[in-house]
Amino acid sequence: MITALAGGVGAARLLRGMVEVVPPSEITAIVNTGDDTILHGLHIAPDLDTVMYTLADAINPDTGWGLAGETWRVMESLQRLGGITWFNLGDQDLATHCYRTQRLQEGAALGQVTAELVRAWGLEIRLVPVTDDLLRTRLQLVDGPEVGFQEYFVRLRHDVAVAGVRFEGAERAAPGPGVLEALAGAETIVVCPSNPVVSIAPLVAVPGVLEQLRLRRDRIVGVSPIIAGAALKGPADRLLREMGFQSSVVGVARWYASWMGTLVIDEADAESAPAVEAEGIRCIVAPTIMSTVERSAALSQTVLDAVA
Ligand code: GDP
Ligand code: CA
């Protein structure tokens, strides 16, 4: 069994290749829910949906989120009504949020609903929200209030300085059913190239997770989301700097060193391998840009071989 710690796009890309080299039924992805939000009364879980749609080959390839071939009639109508339109929800995508919200209101847990959605898409991978309880990433802006993750990421286009990040609800959250077992029992734990500060940190903030990760350090392999000093997309580079870390593979290594045994960095950063190892993490250099499923599969194989 392989267990992956997953955010959104970076994780989805790696998992899409991993299912080519490992039977999907042997993979459990523990997914961030700190990005979740309620809009129009609907429970939106962007990271779960990005992973699910990508694995179903239904993702919009241009944006990396939402469904391919989407239409936007509901958003257009909302605009006319003066409703909230800064967060785009496609017509087909809305069905996912309607279904999720309805089932949650009936009393089903988020993990249960996620399993139902995954089955409806015909996937065999196990997607487990890190917790069924409330977990909300909040960012304190340097020149402004504390905002929720989607306000920061979408409405403000992550173009604002951040002074601090916290995970509301984390102390009281229980790990989702199967989360600690998936960490304890995995042959390899893969940390996807997701944003360390706002995608992986919320998972680690759920009580019990860090302790379990520390026990498994030798079996944990991460892929750096930072290549040549920059994130391929999104604010991982900027947030690392704002948290006092270098925006580099060395900064990523330092961020994870207390519980990660091996870090895969891109060929572009080969010369930083000794500096990564100086942080106390074994370093592997490989091509890590997942521009095709084949490249993602090759990277997955490298990651799995790292602790085989
Ligand atoms: P989000 O939740 O959709 O923002 O996505 P994640 O937190 O999973 O991922 C964002 C990170 O994924 C960014 O820091 C990107 O640099 C990284 N990423 C995306 N695609 C790739 C890729 O092909 N290779 C690597 N190494 N990182 C990637
Ligand atoms: Ca995310």
mmCIF file of C-alpha atoms and ligand atoms in Angstrom:
data_model
loop_
_atom_site.group_PDB
_atom_site.id
_atom_site.type_symbol
_atom_site.label_atom_id
_atom_site.label_comp_id
_atom_site.label_asym_id
_atom_site.label_seq_id
_atom_site.Cartn_x
_atom_site.Cartn_y
_atom_site.Cartn_z
ATOM 1 C CA MET A 1 0.000 0.000 0.000
ATOM 2 C CA ILE A 2 1.135 3.505 -0.881
ATOM 3 C CA THR A 3 -0.127 6.556 0.961
ATOM 4 C CA ALA A 4 0.129 10.048 -0.506
ATOM 5 C CA LEU A 5 -0.266 13.410 1.202
ATOM 6 C CA ALA A 6 -2.077 15.588 -1.290
ATOM 7 C CA GLY A 7 -3.072 19.182 -1.984
ATOM 8 C CA GLY A 8 -4.598 20.092 -5.330
ATOM 9 C CA VAL A 9 -2.922 20.466 -8.702
ATOM 10 C CA GLY A 10 0.629 19.246 -7.912
ATOM 11 C CA ALA A 11 -0.786 16.215 -6.138
ATOM 12 C CA ALA A 12 -3.324 15.461 -8.833
ATOM 13 C CA ARG A 13 -0.593 15.444 -11.469
ATOM 14 C CA LEU A 14 1.622 13.075 -9.514
ATOM 15 C CA LEU A 15 -1.234 10.727 -8.645
ATOM 16 C CA ARG A 16 -2.361 10.630 -12.283
ATOM 17 C CA GLY A 17 0.999 9.085 -13.162
ATOM 18 C CA MET A 18 1.168 6.917 -10.067
ATOM 19 C CA VAL A 19 -1.976 5.026 -11.057
ATOM 20 C CA GLU A 20 -0.094 3.990 -14.214
ATOM 21 C CA VAL A 21 2.654 2.270 -12.216
ATOM 22 C CA VAL A 22 0.758 0.989 -9.139
ATOM 23 C CA PRO A 23 -2.745 -0.517 -9.080
ATOM 24 C CA PRO A 24 -4.966 2.412 -7.995
ATOM 25 C CA SER A 25 -6.668 0.217 -5.408
ATOM 26 C CA GLU A 26 -3.314 0.110 -3.580
ATOM 27 C CA ILE A 27 -3.107 3.899 -3.267
ATOM 28 C CA THR A 28 -4.620 6.017 -0.520
ATOM 29 C CA ALA A 29 -4.444 9.780 -0.924
ATOM 30 C CA ILE A 30 -4.961 11.836 2.213
ATOM 31 C CA VAL A 31 -6.278 15.122 0.890
ATOM 32 C CA ASN A 32 -6.241 18.661 2.244
ATOM 33 C CA THR A 33 -9.567 20.171 3.240
ATOM 34 C CA GLY A 34 -8.166 23.453 4.569
ATOM 35 C CA ASP A 35 -9.155 25.074 1.238
ATOM 36 C CA ASP A 36 -12.794 24.056 1.656
ATOM 37 C CA THR A 37 -15.365 26.792 1.756
ATOM 38 C CA ILE A 38 -19.101 27.368 1.744
ATOM 39 C CA LEU A 39 -20.457 29.413 -1.169
ATOM 40 C CA HIS A 40 -24.118 29.773 -2.192
ATOM 41 C CA GLY A 41 -24.789 27.418 0.715
ATOM 42 C CA LEU A 42 -22.741 24.698 -0.991
ATOM 43 C CA HIS A 43 -19.757 22.838 0.470
ATOM 44 C CA ILE A 44 -16.883 23.299 -1.999
ATOM 45 C CA ALA A 45 -13.820 21.037 -1.557
ATOM 46 C CA PRO A 46 -11.388 22.220 -4.257
ATOM 47 C CA ASP A 47 -8.455 19.919 -3.537
ATOM 48 C CA LEU A 48 -10.592 16.777 -3.336
ATOM 49 C CA ASP A 49 -12.290 17.726 -6.592
ATOM 50 C CA THR A 50 -9.062 18.597 -8.411
ATOM 51 C CA VAL A 51 -7.593 15.203 -7.527
ATOM 52 C CA MET A 52 -10.825 13.381 -8.378
ATOM 53 C CA TYR A 53 -11.397 15.134 -11.722
ATOM 54 C CA THR A 54 -7.746 14.715 -12.745
ATOM 55 C CA LEU A 55 -7.751 10.993 -12.007
ATOM 56 C CA ALA A 56 -11.006 10.665 -13.967
ATOM 57 C CA ASP A 57 -9.330 12.436 -16.939
ATOM 58 C CA ALA A 58 -12.138 14.973 -16.681
ATOM 59 C CA ILE A 59 -10.101 17.960 -15.488
ATOM 60 C CA ASN A 60 -9.974 21.168 -17.484
ATOM 61 C CA PRO A 61 -6.423 20.945 -18.872
ATOM 62 C CA ASP A 62 -6.137 24.709 -19.346
ATOM 63 C CA THR A 63 -6.857 25.713 -15.758
ATOM 64 C CA GLY A 64 -5.906 22.573 -13.801
ATOM 65 C CA TRP A 65 -9.201 22.905 -11.872
ATOM 66 C CA GLY A 66 -12.819 22.352 -12.812
ATOM 67 C CA LEU A 67 -14.152 20.129 -15.555
ATOM 68 C CA ALA A 68 -13.191 20.039 -19.228
ATOM 69 C CA GLY A 69 -15.832 21.357 -21.621
ATOM 70 C CA GLU A 70 -17.524 23.283 -18.832
ATOM 71 C CA THR A 71 -20.309 25.855 -19.353
ATOM 72 C CA TRP A 72 -21.003 28.821 -17.068
ATOM 73 C CA ARG A 73 -24.739 29.520 -17.330
ATOM 74 C CA VAL A 74 -25.308 29.547 -13.572
ATOM 75 C CA MET A 75 -22.460 32.028 -13.036
ATOM 76 C CA GLU A 76 -23.878 34.292 -15.751
ATOM 77 C CA SER A 77 -27.271 34.242 -14.073
ATOM 78 C CA LEU A 78 -25.692 34.923 -10.687
ATOM 79 C CA GLN A 79 -23.899 37.914 -12.175
ATOM 80 C CA ARG A 80 -27.226 39.372 -13.298
ATOM 81 C CA LEU A 81 -28.563 38.897 -9.769
ATOM 82 C CA GLY A 82 -25.514 40.553 -8.216
ATOM 83 C CA GLY A 83 -24.538 37.289 -6.502
ATOM 84 C CA ILE A 84 -21.036 36.152 -5.552
ATOM 85 C CA THR A 85 -19.131 35.536 -8.772
ATOM 86 C CA TRP A 86 -15.453 35.886 -7.839
ATOM 87 C CA PHE A 87 -15.255 32.118 -7.337
ATOM 88 C CA ASN A 88 -16.111 30.383 -10.608
ATOM 89 C CA LEU A 89 -18.216 27.262 -10.435
ATOM 90 C CA GLY A 90 -19.064 25.587 -13.732
ATOM 91 C CA ASP A 91 -22.494 24.169 -14.442
ATOM 92 C CA GLN A 92 -21.391 20.530 -14.364
ATOM 93 C CA ASP A 93 -19.044 21.083 -11.435
ATOM 94 C CA LEU A 94 -21.960 22.486 -9.428
ATOM 95 C CA ALA A 95 -23.533 19.041 -9.408
ATOM 96 C CA THR A 96 -20.609 17.774 -7.311
ATOM 97 C CA HIS A 97 -21.150 20.522 -4.738
ATOM 98 C CA CYS A 98 -24.919 19.989 -4.689
ATOM 99 C CA TYR A 99 -24.465 16.275 -4.115
ATOM 100 C CA ARG A 100 -21.816 16.777 -1.416
ATOM 101 C CA THR A 101 -23.859 19.389 0.415
ATOM 102 C CA GLN A 102 -27.044 17.339 0.314
ATOM 103 C CA ARG A 103 -25.299 14.248 1.683
ATOM 104 C CA LEU A 104 -23.575 16.243 4.437
ATOM 105 C CA GLN A 105 -26.937 17.699 5.419
ATOM 106 C CA GLU A 106 -28.326 14.167 5.621
ATOM 107 C CA GLY A 107 -25.606 13.478 8.180
ATOM 108 C CA ALA A 108 -23.038 11.659 6.049
ATOM 109 C CA ALA A 109 -19.393 12.380 6.884
ATOM 110 C CA LEU A 110 -17.195 14.121 4.309
ATOM 111 C CA GLY A 111 -15.093 10.962 3.911
ATOM 112 C CA GLN A 112 -18.191 8.909 3.172
ATOM 113 C CA VAL A 113 -19.453 11.431 0.612
ATOM 114 C CA THR A 114 -16.020 11.574 -1.001
ATOM 115 C CA ALA A 115 -16.002 7.786 -1.351
ATOM 116 C CA GLU A 116 -19.413 7.989 -3.045
ATOM 117 C CA LEU A 117 -18.198 10.627 -5.505
ATOM 118 C CA VAL A 118 -15.011 8.684 -6.248
ATOM 119 C CA ARG A 119 -17.093 5.591 -6.961
ATOM 120 C CA ALA A 120 -19.441 7.556 -9.206
ATOM 121 C CA TRP A 121 -16.429 8.607 -11.269
ATOM 122 C CA GLY A 122 -15.356 4.967 -11.523
ATOM 123 C CA LEU A 123 -12.082 5.453 -9.643
ATOM 124 C CA GLU A 124 -10.415 2.757 -7.589
ATOM 125 C CA ILE A 125 -8.025 4.951 -5.656
ATOM 126 C CA ARG A 126 -8.971 5.734 -2.061
ATOM 127 C CA LEU A 127 -9.341 9.498 -1.467
ATOM 128 C CA VAL A 128 -9.610 10.346 2.199
ATOM 129 C CA PRO A 129 -10.174 13.886 3.472
ATOM 130 C CA VAL A 130 -7.599 14.421 6.223
ATOM 131 C CA THR A 131 -10.467 15.060 8.622
ATOM 132 C CA ASP A 132 -14.259 14.948 8.542
ATOM 133 C CA ASP A 133 -14.239 17.877 10.952
ATOM 134 C CA LEU A 134 -13.882 21.581 10.269
ATOM 135 C CA LEU A 135 -10.411 22.605 9.074
ATOM 136 C CA ARG A 136 -9.970 26.040 7.497
ATOM 137 C CA THR A 137 -6.741 27.650 6.359
ATOM 138 C CA ARG A 138 -6.673 31.350 7.337
ATOM 139 C CA LEU A 139 -4.086 33.874 6.263
ATOM 140 C CA GLN A 140 -3.217 37.044 8.139
ATOM 141 C CA LEU A 141 -2.452 39.738 5.581
ATOM 142 C CA VAL A 142 0.316 42.244 6.239
ATOM 143 C CA ASP A 143 -1.865 45.179 5.133
ATOM 144 C CA GLY A 144 -5.287 43.894 5.917
ATOM 145 C CA PRO A 145 -7.443 41.479 7.843
ATOM 146 C CA GLU A 146 -7.230 37.735 8.259
ATOM 147 C CA VAL A 147 -8.863 36.076 5.254
ATOM 148 C CA GLY A 148 -10.002 32.585 4.338
ATOM 149 C CA PHE A 149 -7.946 30.574 1.862
ATOM 150 C CA GLN A 150 -10.152 31.098 -1.193
ATOM 151 C CA GLU A 151 -10.392 34.835 -0.549
ATOM 152 C CA TYR A 152 -6.606 34.941 -0.532
ATOM 153 C CA PHE A 153 -6.092 32.584 -3.443
ATOM 154 C CA VAL A 154 -8.912 33.481 -5.806
ATOM 155 C CA ARG A 155 -10.386 36.859 -4.873
ATOM 156 C CA LEU A 156 -7.029 38.508 -4.056
ATOM 157 C CA ARG A 157 -5.173 36.318 -6.615
ATOM 158 C CA HIS A 158 -2.537 35.590 -3.903
ATOM 159 C CA ASP A 159 -1.022 38.940 -4.839
ATOM 160 C CA VAL A 160 -0.845 40.219 -1.251
ATOM 161 C CA ALA A 161 1.763 39.932 1.501
ATOM 162 C CA VAL A 162 1.045 37.337 4.191
ATOM 163 C CA ALA A 163 2.235 37.689 7.787
ATOM 164 C CA GLY A 164 1.028 34.336 9.105
ATOM 165 C CA VAL A 165 -1.005 31.217 8.399
ATOM 166 C CA ARG A 166 -3.172 29.226 10.789
ATOM 167 C CA PHE A 167 -5.489 26.242 10.466
ATOM 168 C CA GLU A 168 -8.775 26.974 12.151
ATOM 169 C CA GLY A 169 -10.263 23.931 13.829
ATOM 170 C CA ALA A 170 -7.077 21.866 13.580
ATOM 171 C CA GLU A 171 -6.580 21.331 17.336
ATOM 172 C CA ARG A 172 -10.098 19.963 17.679
ATOM 173 C CA ALA A 173 -10.132 17.970 14.426
ATOM 174 C CA ALA A 174 -9.932 14.177 14.498
ATOM 175 C CA PRO A 175 -8.061 12.444 11.671
ATOM 176 C CA GLY A 176 -10.536 11.031 9.147
ATOM 177 C CA PRO A 177 -11.330 7.307 9.388
ATOM 178 C CA GLY A 178 -8.343 5.371 8.087
ATOM 179 C CA VAL A 179 -5.925 8.318 7.985
ATOM 180 C CA LEU A 180 -3.576 7.219 10.776
ATOM 181 C CA GLU A 181 -3.823 3.577 9.667
ATOM 182 C CA ALA A 182 -2.892 4.560 6.099
ATOM 183 C CA LEU A 183 0.186 6.349 7.434
ATOM 184 C CA ALA A 184 1.130 3.535 9.823
ATOM 185 C CA GLY A 185 0.661 0.748 7.274
ATOM 186 C CA ALA A 186 2.058 2.286 4.076
ATOM 187 C CA GLU A 187 5.097 0.798 2.420
ATOM 188 C CA THR A 188 5.907 4.290 1.192
ATOM 189 C CA ILE A 189 4.449 7.656 2.121
ATOM 190 C CA VAL A 190 4.641 10.094 -0.774
ATOM 191 C CA VAL A 191 4.452 13.813 -0.133
ATOM 192 C CA CYS A 192 3.142 15.260 -3.382
ATOM 193 C CA PRO A 193 4.639 18.451 -4.846
ATOM 194 C CA SER A 194 1.897 20.518 -3.272
ATOM 195 C CA ASN A 195 2.219 23.848 -1.531
ATOM 196 C CA PRO A 196 4.120 23.074 1.711
ATOM 197 C CA VAL A 197 2.631 26.036 3.595
ATOM 198 C CA VAL A 198 -1.059 25.843 2.701
ATOM 199 C CA SER A 199 -1.616 22.330 1.284
ATOM 200 C CA ILE A 200 0.633 19.961 3.264
ATOM 201 C CA ALA A 201 0.913 21.921 6.544
ATOM 202 C CA PRO A 202 -2.848 21.687 7.247
ATOM 203 C CA LEU A 203 -2.639 17.886 6.989
ATOM 204 C CA VAL A 204 0.254 17.818 9.430
ATOM 205 C CA ALA A 205 -1.663 20.119 11.806
ATOM 206 C CA VAL A 206 -4.358 17.506 12.434
ATOM 207 C CA PRO A 207 -3.616 15.889 15.820
ATOM 208 C CA GLY A 208 -1.833 12.552 15.548
ATOM 209 C CA VAL A 209 -0.582 12.995 11.977
ATOM 210 C CA LEU A 210 2.811 14.522 12.759
ATOM 211 C CA GLU A 211 3.553 11.885 15.409
ATOM 212 C CA GLN A 212 2.782 9.146 12.897
ATOM 213 C CA LEU A 213 4.882 10.818 10.180
ATOM 214 C CA ARG A 214 7.855 11.097 12.543
ATOM 215 C CA LEU A 215 7.664 7.344 13.163
ATOM 216 C CA ARG A 216 7.745 6.684 9.410
ATOM 217 C CA ARG A 217 10.450 9.209 8.444
ATOM 218 C CA ASP A 218 12.614 6.645 6.601
ATOM 219 C CA ARG A 219 9.686 5.645 4.385
ATOM 220 C CA ILE A 220 8.651 9.192 3.478
ATOM 221 C CA VAL A 221 9.566 10.632 0.070
ATOM 222 C CA GLY A 222 8.615 14.114 -1.060
ATOM 223 C CA VAL A 223 8.763 15.837 -4.429
ATOM 224 C CA SER A 224 9.752 19.492 -4.384
ATOM 225 C CA PRO A 225 7.065 21.868 -5.687
ATOM 226 C CA ILE A 226 9.806 24.476 -6.052
ATOM 227 C CA ILE A 227 11.944 24.229 -9.183
ATOM 228 C CA ALA A 228 14.842 26.634 -9.776
ATOM 229 C CA GLY A 229 13.630 28.857 -6.973
ATOM 230 C CA ALA A 230 10.038 29.225 -8.147
ATOM 231 C CA ALA A 231 6.695 27.453 -7.946
ATOM 232 C CA LEU A 232 5.401 26.266 -11.302
ATOM 233 C CA LYS A 233 2.078 27.833 -10.359
ATOM 234 C CA GLY A 234 0.618 29.525 -7.308
ATOM 235 C CA PRO A 235 2.189 31.152 -4.256
ATOM 236 C CA ALA A 236 4.357 28.356 -2.762
ATOM 237 C CA ASP A 237 7.583 30.299 -3.415
ATOM 238 C CA ARG A 238 6.251 33.522 -2.000
ATOM 239 C CA LEU A 239 4.654 31.886 1.062
ATOM 240 C CA LEU A 240 7.851 29.985 1.899
ATOM 241 C CA ARG A 241 9.758 33.290 1.909
ATOM 242 C CA GLU A 242 7.044 34.956 3.975
ATOM 243 C CA MET A 243 7.326 32.145 6.539
ATOM 244 C CA GLY A 244 11.081 32.761 6.758
ATOM 245 C CA PHE A 245 12.273 29.940 4.488
ATOM 246 C CA GLN A 246 14.245 30.157 1.263
ATOM 247 C CA SER A 247 12.234 29.793 -1.900
ATOM 248 C CA SER A 248 14.411 26.939 -3.106
ATOM 249 C CA VAL A 249 14.759 23.189 -2.785
ATOM 250 C CA VAL A 250 16.896 23.885 0.294
ATOM 251 C CA GLY A 251 14.036 25.861 1.841
ATOM 252 C CA VAL A 252 11.666 22.962 1.046
ATOM 253 C CA ALA A 253 14.128 20.518 2.629
ATOM 254 C CA ARG A 254 14.372 22.640 5.770
ATOM 255 C CA TRP A 255 10.562 22.951 5.950
ATOM 256 C CA TYR A 256 10.157 19.148 5.913
ATOM 257 C CA ALA A 257 13.410 17.904 7.493
ATOM 258 C CA SER A 258 11.970 16.910 10.879
ATOM 259 C CA TRP A 259 9.767 14.186 9.395
ATOM 260 C CA MET A 260 10.750 13.549 5.742
ATOM 261 C CA GLY A 261 13.564 11.128 4.899
ATOM 262 C CA THR A 262 14.008 11.709 1.164
ATOM 263 C CA LEU A 263 13.338 14.663 -1.144
ATOM 264 C CA VAL A 264 13.223 14.414 -4.940
ATOM 265 C CA ILE A 265 14.369 17.646 -6.575
ATOM 266 C CA ASP A 266 14.361 18.652 -10.216
ATOM 267 C CA GLU A 267 17.361 18.282 -12.505
ATOM 268 C CA ALA A 268 17.424 22.057 -12.748
ATOM 269 C CA ASP A 269 18.414 22.091 -9.054
ATOM 270 C CA ALA A 270 21.032 19.325 -9.249
ATOM 271 C CA GLU A 271 23.755 21.546 -7.866
ATOM 272 C CA SER A 272 21.699 22.104 -4.694
ATOM 273 C CA ALA A 273 21.666 18.384 -3.829
ATOM 274 C CA PRO A 274 24.528 18.673 -1.291
ATOM 275 C CA ALA A 275 22.791 21.638 0.391
ATOM 276 C CA VAL A 276 19.579 19.593 0.618
ATOM 277 C CA GLU A 277 21.504 16.729 2.211
ATOM 278 C CA ALA A 278 23.089 19.196 4.628
ATOM 279 C CA GLU A 279 19.538 19.726 5.958
ATOM 280 C CA GLY A 280 19.541 16.054 6.936
ATOM 281 C CA ILE A 281 17.402 14.784 4.044
ATOM 282 C CA ARG A 282 18.510 12.257 1.452
ATOM 283 C CA CYS A 283 18.296 13.870 -1.975
ATOM 284 C CA ILE A 284 17.402 12.379 -5.357
ATOM 285 C CA VAL A 285 17.673 14.363 -8.584
ATOM 286 C CA ALA A 286 15.173 13.594 -11.359
ATOM 287 C CA PRO A 287 13.016 15.288 -13.987
ATOM 288 C CA THR A 288 9.990 16.517 -12.003
ATOM 289 C CA ILE A 289 7.992 18.610 -14.471
ATOM 290 C CA MET A 290 4.875 16.545 -15.129
ATOM 291 C CA SER A 291 3.869 17.930 -18.506
ATOM 292 C CA THR A 292 2.550 14.532 -19.633
ATOM 293 C CA VAL A 293 1.111 11.453 -17.940
ATOM 294 C CA GLU A 294 4.240 9.549 -19.046
ATOM 295 C CA ARG A 295 6.499 12.006 -17.222
ATOM 296 C CA SER A 296 4.323 11.851 -14.166
ATOM 297 C CA ALA A 297 4.420 8.041 -14.257
ATOM 298 C CA ALA A 298 8.219 8.094 -14.555
ATOM 299 C CA LEU A 299 8.472 10.487 -11.610
ATOM 300 C CA SER A 300 6.124 8.272 -9.590
ATOM 301 C CA GLN A 301 8.356 5.291 -10.303
ATOM 302 C CA THR A 302 11.414 7.253 -9.160
ATOM 303 C CA VAL A 303 9.619 8.254 -5.964
ATOM 304 C CA LEU A 304 8.506 4.698 -5.199
ATOM 305 C CA ASP A 305 11.929 3.247 -5.984
ATOM 306 C CA ALA A 306 13.522 5.769 -3.628
ATOM 307 C CA VAL A 307 12.718 3.745 -0.529
ATOM 308 C CA ALA A 308 12.084 0.344 -2.112
HETATM 309 P P1 GDP B 1 -3.366 23.710 -5.338
HETATM 310 O O1 GDP B 1 -4.032 23.183 -4.114
HETATM 311 O O2 GDP B 1 -4.152 23.463 -6.577
HETATM 312 O O3 GDP B 1 -2.807 25.079 -5.185
HETATM 313 O O4 GDP B 1 -2.159 22.814 -5.567
HETATM 314 P P2 GDP B 1 -1.025 22.153 -4.748
HETATM 315 O O5 GDP B 1 -0.825 22.753 -3.417
HETATM 316 O O6 GDP B 1 -1.148 20.675 -4.904
HETATM 317 O O7 GDP B 1 0.127 22.501 -5.701
HETATM 318 C C1 GDP B 1 0.664 23.703 -6.040
HETATM 319 C C2 GDP B 1 2.125 23.384 -6.277
HETATM 320 O O8 GDP B 1 2.256 22.332 -7.216
HETATM 321 C C3 GDP B 1 2.883 24.537 -6.832
HETATM 322 O O9 GDP B 1 3.851 24.914 -5.878
HETATM 323 C C4 GDP B 1 3.553 23.965 -8.087
HETATM 324 O O10 GDP B 1 4.890 24.369 -8.216
HETATM 325 C C5 GDP B 1 3.467 22.477 -7.883
HETATM 326 N N1 GDP B 1 3.419 21.755 -9.139
HETATM 327 C C6 GDP B 1 2.436 21.791 -10.065
HETATM 328 N N2 GDP B 1 2.773 21.030 -11.134
HETATM 329 C C7 GDP B 1 4.005 20.493 -10.862
HETATM 330 C C8 GDP B 1 4.891 19.635 -11.581
HETATM 331 O O11 GDP B 1 4.622 19.219 -12.708
HETATM 332 N N3 GDP B 1 6.073 19.301 -10.967
HETATM 333 C C9 GDP B 1 6.404 19.777 -9.720
HETATM 334 N N4 GDP B 1 7.569 19.416 -9.194
HETATM 335 N N5 GDP B 1 5.592 20.600 -9.035
HETATM 336 C C10 GDP B 1 4.417 20.954 -9.591
HETATM 337 CA CA CA B 2 -5.373 23.746 -2.736
#
